[in-house]
XYZ file of C-alpha atoms in Angstrom:
771
model
C 179.311 190.710 79.369
C 178.218 187.859 80.621
C 174.948 186.259 79.153
C 173.795 183.057 80.998
C 170.445 182.069 81.177
C 168.360 178.938 80.956
C 166.732 177.672 77.830
C 163.920 174.275 79.189
C 164.503 172.106 75.941
C 164.751 169.070 78.076
C 163.674 168.101 81.797
C 165.083 164.410 83.487
C 162.567 163.332 85.936
C 162.984 160.517 88.313
C 159.329 157.974 89.277
C 157.264 156.548 91.960
C 157.226 152.887 90.880
C 155.680 150.223 91.334
C 155.728 146.178 90.492
C 152.702 144.469 90.287
C 152.708 140.641 89.906
C 150.789 137.582 90.802
C 150.979 137.742 94.797
C 149.348 141.076 93.769
C 152.120 143.443 95.984
C 152.690 146.480 95.468
C 156.430 148.998 96.341
C 156.833 151.836 96.073
C 161.091 152.669 95.266
C 162.509 155.918 95.939
C 165.674 157.171 94.336
C 168.195 158.342 96.567
C 172.176 160.141 96.575
C 173.918 159.924 98.610
C 177.467 162.850 99.616
C 179.775 161.653 102.064
C 183.790 162.841 101.717
C 184.006 160.757 98.834
C 181.873 163.497 96.739
C 183.587 166.447 97.873
C 182.530 167.049 101.690
C 185.285 167.685 104.271
C 183.357 165.969 106.723
C 179.589 163.287 106.590
C 178.544 165.469 109.462
C 175.783 167.900 107.661
C 173.540 169.069 110.408
C 171.251 172.422 108.956
C 171.054 172.980 105.490
C 168.949 176.152 103.084
C 168.404 176.758 99.572
C 169.687 180.041 98.480
C 168.439 182.370 95.554
C 170.140 180.984 92.907
C 169.309 177.268 94.228
C 172.801 176.343 95.946
C 172.330 173.815 98.576
C 174.033 174.658 101.424
C 175.034 173.136 104.256
C 176.355 173.725 107.510
C 178.729 171.098 109.309
C 179.314 172.721 112.704
C 182.920 174.170 112.223
C 182.506 174.711 108.209
C 179.744 175.299 105.156
C 179.517 173.254 102.008
C 177.571 174.330 99.126
C 176.371 172.476 96.998
C 175.621 173.176 92.766
C 174.554 169.985 91.704
C 177.659 168.781 90.367
C 180.963 169.352 93.516
C 180.636 171.103 96.617
C 183.057 173.930 97.986
C 183.650 174.630 101.239
C 184.071 177.565 103.353
C 185.664 177.282 106.300
C 187.469 180.110 108.631
C 190.320 181.877 108.205
C 190.985 184.416 111.207
C 193.184 186.216 107.816
C 189.800 187.084 105.745
C 187.590 189.603 107.316
C 185.323 187.935 105.466
C 185.151 184.397 105.679
C 185.833 184.677 109.529
C 182.871 182.182 110.620
C 183.940 181.658 113.914
C 184.980 178.924 115.745
C 184.872 176.146 117.423
C 180.444 176.176 116.299
C 178.976 177.412 113.478
C 175.290 178.904 113.869
C 172.021 177.504 112.215
C 171.876 178.441 108.407
C 168.383 180.435 107.494
C 167.609 181.408 103.950
C 164.401 184.254 103.966
C 161.826 185.388 100.863
C 164.363 188.598 99.590
C 166.386 185.701 98.777
C 169.422 186.536 101.996
C 171.375 184.179 102.826
C 172.029 183.830 107.081
C 174.486 182.244 109.454
C 171.765 182.803 113.184
C 175.318 183.122 115.912
C 173.057 184.176 118.313
C 171.217 180.789 118.671
C 173.161 179.301 121.572
C 175.482 180.017 123.394
C 177.948 177.808 121.734
C 177.927 180.001 117.906
C 180.127 183.238 118.302
C 177.862 185.550 119.481
C 176.874 187.307 115.191
C 175.115 187.153 112.303
C 176.935 186.535 109.278
C 175.593 187.406 105.490
C 176.575 185.380 102.787
C 177.383 188.290 100.321
C 176.490 187.658 96.272
C 179.326 189.970 95.301
C 182.357 188.682 96.548
C 181.895 184.918 98.022
C 182.163 186.435 102.055
C 180.252 186.783 104.836
C 178.834 190.304 105.981
C 179.559 190.186 109.584
C 176.710 191.752 111.670
C 176.445 193.042 116.181
C 173.259 193.583 117.170
C 173.216 194.263 120.801
C 171.189 191.171 121.731
C 170.200 189.882 125.886
C 169.138 187.134 124.612
C 169.569 183.106 122.042
C 167.900 183.514 119.259
C 165.945 182.237 116.922
C 164.844 183.701 113.800
C 166.322 186.437 111.421
C 163.875 188.219 108.778
C 164.949 190.997 106.628
C 162.233 193.726 106.385
C 161.167 195.347 103.134
C 163.558 198.332 104.640
C 165.993 196.844 103.641
C 168.583 198.783 106.351
C 166.227 196.822 108.823
C 166.153 193.527 110.269
C 163.946 191.868 112.795
C 165.679 189.502 115.422
C 163.073 187.047 117.518
C 164.146 185.939 120.428
C 164.041 182.915 123.185
C 163.348 183.079 126.443
C 160.893 185.875 126.813
C 163.261 188.175 124.649
C 160.718 189.055 122.857
C 161.777 191.135 119.323
C 164.722 192.523 117.972
C 165.200 195.140 115.641
C 168.206 196.420 114.381
C 169.150 199.126 111.719
C 172.334 198.275 109.857
C 172.571 201.704 109.063
C 172.952 203.511 112.249
C 173.588 199.967 114.702
C 171.584 201.398 116.935
C 169.288 197.819 118.477
C 165.684 198.205 119.625
C 163.742 195.675 122.169
C 160.368 195.171 121.800
C 158.232 193.141 124.387
C 154.525 192.517 123.894
C 152.968 193.585 127.415
C 149.631 192.631 126.802
C 149.509 190.100 129.401
C 152.302 190.999 131.610
C 152.218 187.466 133.642
C 152.077 185.461 130.816
C 156.065 184.440 129.894
C 155.295 182.897 126.894
C 153.879 185.845 124.644
C 157.524 186.460 124.432
C 159.115 182.967 124.497
C 160.375 181.390 120.902
C 159.459 184.494 118.610
C 159.635 183.454 114.591
C 158.956 186.529 112.271
C 157.051 184.010 109.297
C 155.735 187.129 107.215
C 156.973 190.836 106.596
C 152.835 191.675 105.458
C 154.407 195.599 105.151
C 153.198 197.786 107.794
C 153.037 194.881 110.109
C 154.654 191.048 111.122
C 153.338 188.188 111.866
C 154.837 186.013 114.642
C 154.777 182.754 115.329
C 155.523 182.263 119.194
C 154.571 179.897 122.265
C 151.134 181.777 122.764
C 149.869 181.914 119.686
C 149.733 184.207 116.673
C 150.477 187.935 116.788
C 150.950 190.402 114.372
C 153.251 193.755 115.139
C 152.626 197.238 113.972
C 156.124 198.725 112.946
C 154.724 202.140 112.785
C 153.326 202.034 116.638
C 154.949 199.440 117.460
C 152.316 197.569 119.432
C 151.646 193.293 119.341
C 148.258 192.507 118.580
C 145.952 189.183 117.417
C 145.360 188.679 113.735
C 142.312 189.280 112.378
C 140.292 185.967 112.342
C 136.803 186.120 109.938
C 135.781 182.731 111.976
C 135.898 183.543 115.264
C 135.603 180.641 116.167
C 138.730 179.727 115.748
C 140.713 181.792 117.987
C 141.288 179.077 120.758
C 143.408 177.726 117.570
C 144.837 180.034 116.708
C 145.529 182.238 119.996
C 147.290 180.454 122.363
C 149.779 177.574 123.400
C 153.139 176.748 120.497
C 151.217 177.743 117.149
C 154.257 177.778 114.343
C 152.741 179.334 110.514
C 155.448 177.600 108.408
C 157.350 180.795 106.557
C 156.383 180.486 103.228
C 153.929 178.828 103.246
C 149.955 178.213 103.788
C 150.494 175.119 106.899
C 149.885 176.654 110.606
C 151.184 174.159 113.359
C 149.791 173.108 116.272
C 152.889 172.482 118.132
C 151.214 170.896 121.085
C 148.579 168.983 120.180
C 150.457 167.605 116.127
C 147.797 169.237 114.560
C 148.321 170.575 110.220
C 146.054 173.211 110.031
C 145.992 174.345 105.930
C 145.212 178.366 105.724
C 144.148 180.790 103.087
C 146.057 184.208 102.915
C 143.514 185.468 106.533
C 143.817 182.503 108.446
C 140.856 180.639 106.503
C 141.302 176.762 107.317
C 140.671 174.842 104.570
C 141.906 171.963 106.132
C 142.953 170.461 109.591
C 145.403 167.242 109.490
C 145.745 165.708 112.682
C 148.857 164.447 112.709
C 149.906 160.299 113.343
C 151.954 159.675 117.025
C 154.910 158.832 114.368
C 154.807 162.151 113.123
C 155.183 164.127 117.009
C 158.467 165.462 117.432
C 159.736 164.922 114.758
C 161.531 166.759 111.741
C 159.062 167.475 108.832
C 158.731 169.605 105.465
C 156.094 169.552 103.132
C 156.180 169.380 99.048
C 154.132 170.828 96.452
C 151.647 168.102 96.344
C 151.088 168.439 100.237
C 152.802 165.269 101.264
C 154.195 165.677 104.415
C 158.166 164.393 104.689
C 158.966 163.680 108.271
C 162.479 162.231 109.775
C 162.986 161.250 113.164
C 165.718 158.471 114.596
C 163.908 155.661 113.412
C 163.960 156.639 109.667
C 162.198 159.271 107.443
C 158.661 158.542 106.063
C 156.329 160.004 103.143
C 152.870 161.003 104.266
C 149.986 160.711 102.620
C 147.137 161.954 104.395
C 144.036 162.047 102.270
C 145.152 157.920 102.082
C 145.680 157.735 105.604
C 148.992 155.748 104.425
C 152.600 156.058 106.172
C 155.360 155.078 104.374
C 159.507 153.777 105.165
C 161.292 155.997 102.755
C 164.524 155.603 104.640
C 165.105 153.186 107.241
C 167.473 153.736 110.033
C 166.512 151.657 112.610
C 169.389 148.986 111.519
C 172.327 151.403 110.793
C 170.615 153.556 113.475
C 173.029 156.521 112.107
C 172.094 159.778 113.447
C 169.820 161.893 111.533
C 169.530 165.302 111.687
C 167.028 167.628 109.336
C 164.648 167.143 106.753
C 164.025 170.000 104.255
C 162.500 169.982 100.186
C 164.168 171.662 97.617
C 162.222 174.306 94.994
C 162.221 171.094 92.368
C 160.563 169.503 95.444
C 163.381 167.113 96.164
C 163.695 165.883 99.680
C 166.825 166.344 101.504
C 168.440 165.435 104.735
C 171.570 165.388 106.609
C 172.855 162.854 109.483
C 176.464 161.378 110.985
C 177.097 159.426 107.645
C 176.029 162.579 104.913
C 174.175 163.909 102.793
C 171.179 162.777 100.973
C 168.346 163.454 98.331
C 165.292 161.302 97.587
C 165.065 162.528 93.715
C 161.456 163.822 93.793
C 159.078 161.246 92.614
C 157.156 163.372 89.122
C 155.602 160.291 87.395
C 153.603 157.099 88.645
C 153.232 153.658 86.614
C 152.767 150.340 87.578
C 154.121 147.779 86.114
C 152.170 144.490 84.727
C 154.207 140.931 83.960
C 153.878 137.727 82.675
C 154.480 133.969 83.638
C 157.009 132.754 81.694
C 159.644 135.964 82.559
C 162.663 133.528 81.866
C 161.619 134.215 78.113
C 159.143 136.615 77.782
C 159.500 139.926 75.723
C 156.997 141.952 74.971
C 157.097 144.065 71.787
C 153.221 145.122 70.705
C 149.504 146.398 72.738
C 146.503 146.547 71.319
C 143.808 147.795 72.653
C 140.603 146.206 72.595
C 136.860 146.318 74.156
C 136.033 143.374 76.606
C 132.313 143.948 77.572
C 132.578 147.695 79.424
C 136.520 147.205 80.962
C 139.161 148.848 78.344
C 142.228 145.176 77.643
C 144.941 145.119 75.991
C 146.269 142.677 73.724
C 150.551 141.880 73.892
C 151.568 140.508 71.277
C 155.242 138.612 71.761
C 158.619 139.417 69.772
C 161.152 137.272 68.287
C 162.208 136.457 71.634
C 158.977 135.466 72.723
C 157.529 132.185 72.314
C 154.798 133.560 70.424
C 152.961 133.548 72.621
C 149.877 136.124 72.946
C 148.680 137.452 75.850
C 145.329 139.434 77.379
C 145.052 142.154 80.716
C 142.892 144.773 81.978
C 144.483 147.836 81.563
C 143.963 149.179 85.013
C 146.124 151.769 87.297
C 146.425 148.876 89.703
C 147.253 144.434 90.125
C 146.502 143.124 86.380
C 147.284 139.967 85.837
C 148.731 139.468 81.812
C 147.641 136.200 80.199
C 147.872 133.448 78.048
C 146.085 132.814 74.767
C 145.129 129.426 73.344
C 144.321 129.122 69.548
C 142.723 125.332 68.288
C 144.824 124.111 72.008
C 148.107 125.918 71.574
C 150.040 128.564 73.281
C 153.011 129.372 71.127
C 152.944 129.529 67.406
C 155.332 129.151 64.507
C 155.141 133.141 63.682
C 156.572 136.512 65.164
C 153.563 138.817 66.047
C 154.338 142.527 65.014
C 151.345 144.447 64.867
C 147.304 144.508 65.021
C 144.403 146.010 64.088
C 140.521 145.785 65.787
C 138.279 145.070 61.992
C 134.480 144.690 61.919
C 134.594 141.010 62.608
C 138.550 139.995 63.940
C 140.979 141.538 65.384
C 144.366 141.127 63.025
C 147.559 140.300 63.785
C 150.609 140.414 61.536
C 152.470 137.623 62.644
C 155.873 137.848 60.756
C 157.124 134.521 59.187
C 153.503 133.283 58.658
C 151.177 136.508 57.222
C 148.471 136.905 59.024
C 146.257 136.152 61.589
C 142.696 137.384 62.884
C 141.622 136.431 65.886
C 137.592 136.521 66.486
C 136.397 139.434 67.488
C 131.961 140.992 67.834
C 133.011 144.516 67.924
C 129.661 145.591 69.153
C 129.084 142.528 71.682
C 132.361 143.374 72.510
C 133.680 139.749 72.894
C 136.676 137.965 71.963
C 136.250 134.698 70.553
C 140.090 132.490 70.603
C 138.453 129.844 68.812
C 137.055 131.323 65.932
C 140.846 132.181 64.268
C 141.558 131.609 60.832
C 144.950 132.570 58.682
C 146.476 134.649 55.182
C 149.385 133.531 53.645
C 151.616 133.376 50.410
C 150.631 129.817 48.532
C 152.693 129.298 46.204
C 151.692 129.345 42.662
C 148.379 131.326 43.596
C 148.990 135.412 43.054
C 145.663 136.673 44.639
C 147.471 136.008 47.875
C 150.227 137.664 50.655
C 153.040 138.466 48.476
C 154.744 137.601 51.218
C 154.542 135.869 54.973
C 157.352 138.578 56.283
C 154.130 140.605 57.341
C 154.599 143.927 59.228
C 151.680 145.970 59.967
C 147.209 145.637 59.269
C 145.423 148.370 58.769
C 140.849 147.568 57.647
C 139.286 149.956 55.861
C 135.381 151.003 55.995
C 135.130 149.048 52.386
C 136.842 145.783 54.438
C 139.420 145.903 52.566
C 142.444 145.126 54.999
C 145.727 146.474 53.935
C 148.706 144.370 55.121
C 152.499 146.136 54.312
C 155.266 142.867 53.771
C 158.553 143.289 53.284
C 157.771 142.996 49.602
C 154.926 145.208 48.648
C 151.337 146.155 49.917
C 148.309 143.929 49.642
C 145.065 144.402 49.659
C 142.740 141.887 50.536
C 138.755 141.992 49.578
C 137.217 140.570 52.585
C 134.391 140.622 51.389
C 135.599 137.475 49.129
C 136.880 133.791 49.191
C 140.960 134.627 50.655
C 142.805 133.099 47.252
C 139.829 133.706 44.690
C 140.491 135.335 41.768
C 140.950 139.554 42.574
C 140.574 138.873 46.392
C 144.380 140.589 46.731
C 146.006 143.168 45.079
C 149.694 144.050 45.010
C 151.247 147.181 45.351
C 155.586 147.627 44.551
C 157.783 149.962 43.618
C 158.136 150.625 40.078
C 160.920 153.326 39.680
C 159.618 154.458 36.060
C 157.075 154.959 37.396
C 156.667 158.112 40.127
C 152.766 157.341 41.353
C 154.260 153.698 42.953
C 155.128 153.538 46.227
C 159.133 154.917 47.082
C 160.043 151.021 48.126
C 159.192 147.453 48.171
C 159.645 146.418 52.116
C 156.648 148.677 53.925
C 156.704 149.146 57.964
C 153.759 151.453 58.916
C 150.286 151.834 57.595
C 148.288 155.176 59.335
C 144.372 156.627 57.702
C 144.683 159.848 56.990
C 140.934 159.692 55.886
C 138.062 156.964 54.800
C 140.195 156.658 51.782
C 143.304 157.275 52.107
C 146.703 156.144 53.745
C 149.656 157.272 55.235
C 152.146 153.989 54.453
C 155.703 154.641 55.375
C 159.192 152.785 54.622
C 162.737 153.313 55.433
C 163.497 155.721 52.685
C 160.271 157.964 53.472
C 156.374 157.948 53.661
C 153.557 157.804 51.056
C 149.968 159.334 50.532
C 148.051 156.817 49.743
C 145.172 158.312 47.917
C 143.194 157.606 44.324
C 145.829 154.822 43.262
C 148.409 156.807 43.364
C 151.438 157.065 46.053
C 152.647 160.597 45.961
C 155.922 160.907 47.904
C 155.214 163.758 50.632
C 157.900 162.912 53.014
C 161.958 161.554 51.229
C 165.632 162.126 50.353
C 165.506 162.351 54.211
C 166.254 160.910 57.020
C 166.153 157.326 57.676
C 161.546 156.350 58.874
C 160.533 154.455 61.936
C 158.072 154.826 62.574
C 154.784 157.077 61.578
C 151.504 158.439 63.954
C 148.693 161.108 62.698
C 148.066 163.505 65.815
C 144.602 164.566 66.518
C 145.595 168.234 64.604
C 145.333 166.299 62.113
C 149.179 166.366 61.222
C 151.445 163.508 60.705
C 154.350 163.231 63.033
C 157.095 161.174 61.253
C 160.151 159.402 63.217
C 162.637 158.492 62.067
C 166.924 158.082 62.960
C 167.475 161.489 62.927
C 164.588 162.748 65.410
C 160.913 163.268 65.094
C 159.298 165.680 62.351
C 155.463 167.244 61.621
C 153.879 167.388 57.895
C 151.399 169.430 57.767
C 148.286 169.321 54.589
C 148.125 173.175 53.501
C 145.419 172.636 50.655
C 147.721 169.836 49.182
C 151.253 171.680 49.432
C 152.855 169.871 52.265
C 155.380 171.790 54.939
C 157.936 169.648 56.778
C 159.565 170.765 60.125
C 161.513 169.206 62.751
C 161.141 169.204 66.370
C 163.328 169.765 68.522
C 163.244 165.802 69.584
C 166.638 164.591 67.930
C 165.872 160.854 68.783
C 166.331 157.995 66.979
C 162.330 157.437 67.148
C 162.003 154.505 65.290
C 160.168 151.815 67.393
C 156.793 153.635 68.219
C 155.191 157.137 70.249
C 151.627 157.265 71.044
C 149.930 161.110 70.829
C 147.727 161.930 74.954
C 144.697 163.229 75.735
C 147.692 166.778 76.430
C 148.001 166.726 72.969
C 151.554 165.248 74.387
C 153.528 162.183 72.403
C 154.458 158.836 74.389
C 157.844 158.122 72.719
C 159.537 155.218 73.053
C 163.805 154.938 71.470
C 167.153 153.867 71.093
C 167.419 155.549 74.222
C 164.510 155.559 76.497
C 161.114 156.428 76.889
C 160.859 160.369 75.968
C 157.769 163.039 76.684
C 157.356 165.288 73.810
C 155.406 169.058 74.644
C 154.459 169.845 70.980
C 153.107 173.260 72.744
C 155.609 174.084 75.572
C 158.373 172.964 73.183
C 159.888 171.045 75.705
C 160.927 166.966 75.918
C 161.343 165.236 78.602
C 163.786 162.591 78.724
C 163.579 159.622 81.138
C 167.205 158.337 80.484
C 168.035 157.958 83.771
C 165.671 154.972 84.687
C 166.553 152.045 83.668
C 163.347 150.411 83.662
C 161.874 152.623 81.311
C 165.052 151.753 78.603
C 162.834 149.247 76.623
C 160.179 150.324 76.399
C 158.025 149.437 72.690
C 154.510 149.744 71.357
C 151.607 152.002 72.423
C 147.922 151.629 73.565
C 145.692 154.325 74.891
C 142.484 153.832 76.734
C 139.677 157.143 75.980
C 139.949 158.130 79.502
C 143.614 158.576 78.467
C 144.887 155.598 80.831
C 148.342 154.375 78.905
C 149.825 150.775 77.999
C 153.433 150.208 77.092
C 155.356 146.915 76.869
C 158.557 147.048 78.527
C 160.520 143.527 78.100
C 158.770 140.876 79.567
C 155.713 143.223 81.203
C 153.420 145.663 79.954
C 153.157 149.421 81.934
C 150.731 151.071 82.955
C 150.119 154.751 84.495
C 147.868 158.234 83.503
C 149.455 161.019 82.089
C 147.421 163.653 83.811
C 150.249 162.837 87.058
C 152.942 162.937 85.278
C 154.001 166.643 86.962
C 156.704 168.922 85.521
C 158.007 170.939 87.783
C 157.526 175.119 86.845
C 160.248 175.979 88.656
C 162.368 178.535 87.548
C 165.809 177.719 87.144
C 168.861 179.678 85.289
C 172.623 178.275 84.313
C 174.796 179.970 86.184
C 178.346 181.042 85.766
C 179.945 179.087 88.806
C 183.352 179.959 88.662
C 186.268 182.409 86.927
C 190.122 182.245 86.164
C 192.348 184.517 84.927
C 195.649 183.096 83.565
C 194.814 180.584 86.138
C 194.577 182.314 89.335
C 190.921 183.161 91.138
C 189.911 186.310 90.639
C 189.660 189.048 94.500
C 187.158 190.045 95.348
C 185.787 192.521 98.526
C 188.074 194.197 100.181
C 190.422 191.163 100.068
C 194.248 191.964 99.692
C 195.572 192.078 96.220
C 198.708 190.344 95.706
C 201.492 191.115 92.625
C 200.211 188.542 90.079
C 196.434 188.271 90.980
C 193.356 190.531 89.407
C 190.449 191.875 90.728
C 186.931 191.750 89.685
C 183.814 193.728 91.683
C 181.772 191.137 91.761
C 181.982 187.283 91.798
C 180.938 185.574 88.444
C 177.283 184.560 89.461
C 176.433 187.833 89.774
C 178.970 189.710 87.652
C 177.056 191.311 84.415
C 180.877 192.896 83.252
C 183.921 192.018 82.699
C 186.929 193.876 81.351
C 190.747 192.584 81.340
C 194.099 194.249 79.861
C 196.229 192.969 77.927
C 198.238 191.212 80.209
C 194.989 188.938 81.216
C 193.361 187.537 78.169
C 193.670 183.510 79.310
C 190.453 182.722 81.342
C 188.176 179.995 82.144
C 184.395 180.188 82.843
C 182.488 177.147 84.324
C 178.619 176.832 84.347
C 175.948 174.820 85.973
C 172.341 174.334 85.514
C 171.319 174.067 89.109
C 169.561 171.214 88.170
C 169.429 168.954 91.647
C 166.833 166.171 88.844
C 169.736 164.372 87.778
C 172.174 167.092 86.799
C 174.228 164.453 85.282
C 171.913 164.854 82.114
C 171.667 168.291 81.518
C 173.240 169.263 77.904
C 174.965 172.455 77.877
C 175.493 174.737 74.534
C 177.732 177.845 74.605
C 179.320 180.811 72.497
C 181.561 183.623 72.997
C 179.866 186.315 70.655
C 182.740 187.944 68.652
C 184.695 184.582 68.372
C 183.396 181.687 68.312
C 181.561 181.651 64.516
C 178.452 178.172 66.386
C 176.943 177.159 69.661
C 179.404 174.624 71.413
C 177.484 171.900 72.632
C 178.834 170.408 75.984
C 178.246 167.447 78.240
C 177.846 167.697 82.130
C 180.984 166.342 82.694
C 182.367 168.998 80.634
C 181.387 172.827 82.015
C 184.426 174.651 81.533
C 185.918 176.396 78.828
C 189.274 178.311 78.182
C 189.604 181.315 76.012
C 193.603 182.322 75.302
C 195.061 185.528 73.756
C 191.984 187.153 72.216
C 192.179 190.244 70.417
C 191.360 193.209 72.028
C 187.209 193.762 71.215
C 184.669 193.039 72.788
C 182.651 190.073 73.758
C 179.284 188.381 74.815
C 179.906 184.564 76.512
C 176.375 182.634 76.421
C 175.568 179.398 77.724
C 172.629 177.179 78.177
C 171.698 174.099 79.726
C 169.291 171.752 77.978
């Protein structure tokens, strides 16, 4: 038994990236992958393309066909000695897929191709030859709900052909509603099989064809005024979509199932006579010999994505796959424009030759959200501020007492009643005057708290890491040498103005370790503190050791649902309080989570890890990994506005983005087995001849459920693929042969083949999952 499926754990994504600098210029960048003979193609020249029901991409190259599984190409060539590979020469017709998952080669489209139709057979990995008796070039092929019947839309007045695959009979149907109008039967496309009738696109508008009555009639329109649009000129209902193109006037209509018009788009002249496709966000992509362009009709915005004006290479066709990647073919290979899922904005600092941002604090300045950006160890200890918004914003420096730089590493901050407090590593604590009521920052009102030699009522250490002001006007400061509580109602340095908390190995009520990192409030009178060895809850003057004896702790944070997130060197944990008893569970996040994270308004966690930016959705139980984007490989601290905009530090800049606009594809995909070898030979399928050393199987491995081997053929290898077209190189796999393997075996995308030798007699089940 063969069992292959996909468990959605990690998705790899690409982005729209907008840089913002002092010149206020925004530029969109799209990653484009190119495939040529260097990647396994027989020829750089490619023409048509389509995607089959398994997600595999097919391309025609005139004299042969190629198929892509996300990793490599398989070439299908004409073989006169193999009846299942008799593709025809010199030219192969057009590739086409239908809604029932069939893949066709239409060799009836022009006089250069051989006059037949080829249907791809998933079972035999070959093509079945069909020869209907037609007198015209065929524009479109569609399978019927009755699987024995094919419908063929003809060009040049040929009307509609009906072919019975069981009997081989061909019937011709002409639209004779107006015998003098030759356009009725010209360029027919079967766009939808609606059960008892077909919906047809023609050069004389839309028509229905009744399968039982064998008559042509106009679709019923609720708004009769729309008949002038749908019933005249060349009207193309785009298959498996809710779009109609008025070819003569280049107008796009978005319609519902009853052809009621929901939106009208008068396409700009740049799109006229171009090949185009529409993605899931209703963005129009079009291709002509000048290049590939992206048209957002809502903004009236046309962007050049691929400029062909310099190269002048011939561009052929454009299509969009089920993951919303845009593909186009040319004489110089196949190109894929990776799906833009994520749009963010970068605001750069001024002295970019030295700058590095490590932490960001959100504060209100008037009615606007502002970010206070703290410089890290390579940042000249600078402070910067900028409004948080999804547009141009410039980070500007804040001066203190006429100085720009400070002899400290600014690590973290917290907004108190009268100050924004900053943990300045090696300098203690800096307070910047801030009125939380009037929301005004006053950089001229600055206080400094540091350790004073010989005074026990000052900080225990100037190596401060985190600060937190509670409702009782106590300022809690974590340091490399214990926890400090500063009573802000008292003069700093006076008797009892500062209290210290240290680890005492003989007292279990003390903190677990003296080098303390983060502090996160639990409620008004208790808070969590983290060290590298664990997480404690400080309550009623005692430290309760809740998270201990596990991986090195990096960062902590409270969720809106009340539980605690703990980021460690081995992944992410949750800590839940069940009536005073704490349950600890590890999430599916296994990356090193020790820099920081923030929860968005949709309960998803954005994480800065050692390997880049991650997104964890606990409800869907998936992790989105942005590691394939070099731009996001060095993110730092986070901040979030009330309306959900997130800002995150990035080297010499901050990134802002709206999590609501993040699109995770819900397209279902499945890991499939792509290759089988038995005794190091590819097995035989279909009616092909079987040699002495050959082994025959009933179906190709992609659709085979059960495989029986004898003792002479008990050595075999399997190859698998997720058929994922978005960053497939970053996908992880795990597989297991039940009855042989004790545990799941994890492997990377570059090692997707497994071999088993000399298996004992028995029943085995092979399972593979991708993540």
